[in-house]
């Protein structure tokens, strides 16, 4: 079974962006250009290290700066929804979060969910919800310093923590919820590959929860 993942981020390197698209703030859609920020490249690397056989397609919504809009993200989601088999993605990974709930984004996520796509989005481990992780049909992913590479934690009904290049384990460079979300997406891809079939949303939550090593929030000790 080939697992396809759509990564909505800053794109990837020149060698892996063929067939990918960029979504601009003014609504223009154009071919994806090489990743200037390095973030989407790192997210894709984490996913591939989690499940080496995945096929990744990029939807570029970050360009010169790590700033995007609900409209851009919604356009990217709808593009993945519109792709016919065999190019239809199984998982959409968004290592990003927007502060406000917007109709355009909410409706795009709903359309993807109706097509049985599993959606993973970055979420804070605590505090105010962000979007799209705040929607009921989205799996939240975040970093958890307790988790080494093969471990997962369940922090809520739809929120999972994972390895995130944490300094506690000697990580340097990019770290945090965005890499945690990428690791959760990669973990989910591996489950799909092992199962050899598409999964319903609740079934995916169950199978991920059954593999968790930690439950509940990290306990900070001063």
mmCIF file with all atom_site columns, N, CA and C in Angstrom, residues 42 45 163-176 179:
data_model
loop_
_atom_site.group_PDB
_atom_site.id
_atom_site.type_symbol
_atom_site.label_atom_id
_atom_site.label_alt_id
_atom_site.label_comp_id
_atom_site.label_asym_id
_atom_site.label_entity_id
_atom_site.label_seq_id
_atom_site.pdbx_PDB_ins_code
_atom_site.Cartn_x
_atom_site.Cartn_y
_atom_site.Cartn_z
_atom_site.occupancy
_atom_site.B_iso_or_equiv
_atom_site.pdbx_formal_charge
_atom_site.auth_seq_id
_atom_site.auth_comp_id
_atom_site.auth_asym_id
_atom_site.auth_atom_id
_atom_site.pdbx_PDB_model_num
ATOM 1  N N  . UNK A 1 42  ? 12.228 20.260 6.599  1.00 0.00 ? 42  UNK A N  1
ATOM 2  C CA . UNK A 1 42  ? 12.455 19.526 7.845  1.00 0.00 ? 42  UNK A CA 1
ATOM 3  C C  . UNK A 1 42  ? 11.243 18.684 8.212  1.00 0.00 ? 42  UNK A C  1
ATOM 4  N N  . UNK A 1 45  ? 11.283 15.667 6.115  1.00 0.00 ? 45  UNK A N  1
ATOM 5  C CA . UNK A 1 45  ? 12.353 14.761 6.565  1.00 0.00 ? 45  UNK A CA 1
ATOM 6  C C  . UNK A 1 45  ? 11.909 13.933 7.760  1.00 0.00 ? 45  UNK A C  1
ATOM 7  N N  . UNK A 1 163 ? 8.187  12.887 19.824 1.00 0.00 ? 163 UNK A N  1
ATOM 8  C CA . UNK A 1 163 ? 9.528  13.444 19.664 1.00 0.00 ? 163 UNK A CA 1
ATOM 9  C C  . UNK A 1 163 ? 9.447  14.761 18.909 1.00 0.00 ? 163 UNK A C  1
ATOM 10 N N  . UNK A 1 164 ? 10.231 15.741 19.350 1.00 0.00 ? 164 UNK A N  1
ATOM 11 C CA . UNK A 1 164 ? 10.181 17.040 18.669 1.00 0.00 ? 164 UNK A CA 1
ATOM 12 C C  . UNK A 1 164 ? 11.556 17.706 18.644 1.00 0.00 ? 164 UNK A C  1
ATOM 13 N N  . UNK A 1 165 ? 12.614 16.893 18.611 1.00 0.00 ? 165 UNK A N  1
ATOM 14 C CA . UNK A 1 165 ? 13.983 17.403 18.616 1.00 0.00 ? 165 UNK A CA 1
ATOM 15 C C  . UNK A 1 165 ? 14.265 18.181 19.897 1.00 0.00 ? 165 UNK A C  1
ATOM 16 N N  . UNK A 1 166 ? 13.719 17.706 20.989 1.00 0.00 ? 166 UNK A N  1
ATOM 17 C CA . UNK A 1 166 ? 13.797 18.404 22.264 1.00 0.00 ? 166 UNK A CA 1
ATOM 18 C C  . UNK A 1 166 ? 15.237 18.554 22.757 1.00 0.00 ? 166 UNK A C  1
ATOM 19 N N  . UNK A 1 167 ? 15.600 19.719 23.288 1.00 0.00 ? 167 UNK A N  1
ATOM 20 C CA . UNK A 1 167 ? 16.929 19.904 23.873 1.00 0.00 ? 167 UNK A CA 1
ATOM 21 C C  . UNK A 1 167 ? 17.232 18.916 24.998 1.00 0.00 ? 167 UNK A C  1
ATOM 22 N N  . UNK A 1 168 ? 16.175 18.392 25.644 1.00 0.00 ? 168 UNK A N  1
ATOM 23 C CA . UNK A 1 168 ? 16.389 17.401 26.712 1.00 0.00 ? 168 UNK A CA 1
ATOM 24 C C  . UNK A 1 168 ? 17.119 16.157 26.194 1.00 0.00 ? 168 UNK A C  1
ATOM 25 N N  . UNK A 1 169 ? 16.994 15.884 24.887 1.00 0.00 ? 169 UNK A N  1
ATOM 26 C CA . UNK A 1 169 ? 17.683 14.737 24.293 1.00 0.00 ? 169 UNK A CA 1
ATOM 27 C C  . UNK A 1 169 ? 18.803 15.181 23.363 1.00 0.00 ? 169 UNK A C  1
ATOM 28 N N  . UNK A 1 170 ? 19.272 16.401 23.560 1.00 0.00 ? 170 UNK A N  1
ATOM 29 C CA . UNK A 1 170 ? 20.406 16.877 22.779 1.00 0.00 ? 170 UNK A CA 1
ATOM 30 C C  . UNK A 1 170 ? 20.058 17.456 21.434 1.00 0.00 ? 170 UNK A C  1
ATOM 31 N N  . UNK A 1 171 ? 18.781 17.711 21.188 1.00 0.00 ? 171 UNK A N  1
ATOM 32 C CA . UNK A 1 171 ? 18.382 18.257 19.906 1.00 0.00 ? 171 UNK A CA 1
ATOM 33 C C  . UNK A 1 171 ? 18.869 19.679 19.713 1.00 0.00 ? 171 UNK A C  1
ATOM 34 N N  . UNK A 1 172 ? 19.224 20.024 18.479 1.00 0.00 ? 172 UNK A N  1
ATOM 35 C CA . UNK A 1 172 ? 19.610 21.387 18.133 1.00 0.00 ? 172 UNK A CA 1
ATOM 36 C C  . UNK A 1 172 ? 18.861 21.797 16.872 1.00 0.00 ? 172 UNK A C  1
ATOM 37 N N  . UNK A 1 173 ? 18.717 23.089 16.675 1.00 0.00 ? 173 UNK A N  1
ATOM 38 C CA . UNK A 1 173 ? 17.999 23.575 15.497 1.00 0.00 ? 173 UNK A CA 1
ATOM 39 C C  . UNK A 1 173 ? 16.505 23.605 15.728 1.00 0.00 ? 173 UNK A C  1
ATOM 40 N N  . UNK A 1 174 ? 15.737 23.370 14.670 1.00 0.00 ? 174 UNK A N  1
ATOM 41 C CA . UNK A 1 174 ? 14.272 23.430 14.768 1.00 0.00 ? 174 UNK A CA 1
ATOM 42 C C  . UNK A 1 174 ? 13.765 22.417 15.783 1.00 0.00 ? 174 UNK A C  1
ATOM 43 N N  . UNK A 1 175 ? 12.752 22.811 16.533 1.00 0.00 ? 175 UNK A N  1
ATOM 44 C CA . UNK A 1 175 ? 12.175 21.934 17.548 1.00 0.00 ? 175 UNK A CA 1
ATOM 45 C C  . UNK A 1 175 ? 10.760 22.423 17.851 1.00 0.00 ? 175 UNK A C  1
ATOM 46 N N  . UNK A 1 176 ? 10.051 21.658 18.677 1.00 0.00 ? 176 UNK A N  1
ATOM 47 C CA . UNK A 1 176 ? 8.762  22.111 19.162 1.00 0.00 ? 176 UNK A CA 1
ATOM 48 C C  . UNK A 1 176 ? 7.567  21.447 18.502 1.00 0.00 ? 176 UNK A C  1
ATOM 49 N N  . UNK A 1 179 ? 7.520  20.078 14.749 1.00 0.00 ? 179 UNK A N  1
ATOM 50 C CA . UNK A 1 179 ? 8.172  18.796 14.492 1.00 0.00 ? 179 UNK A CA 1
ATOM 51 C C  . UNK A 1 179 ? 7.429  17.663 15.191 1.00 0.00 ? 179 UNK A C  1
#
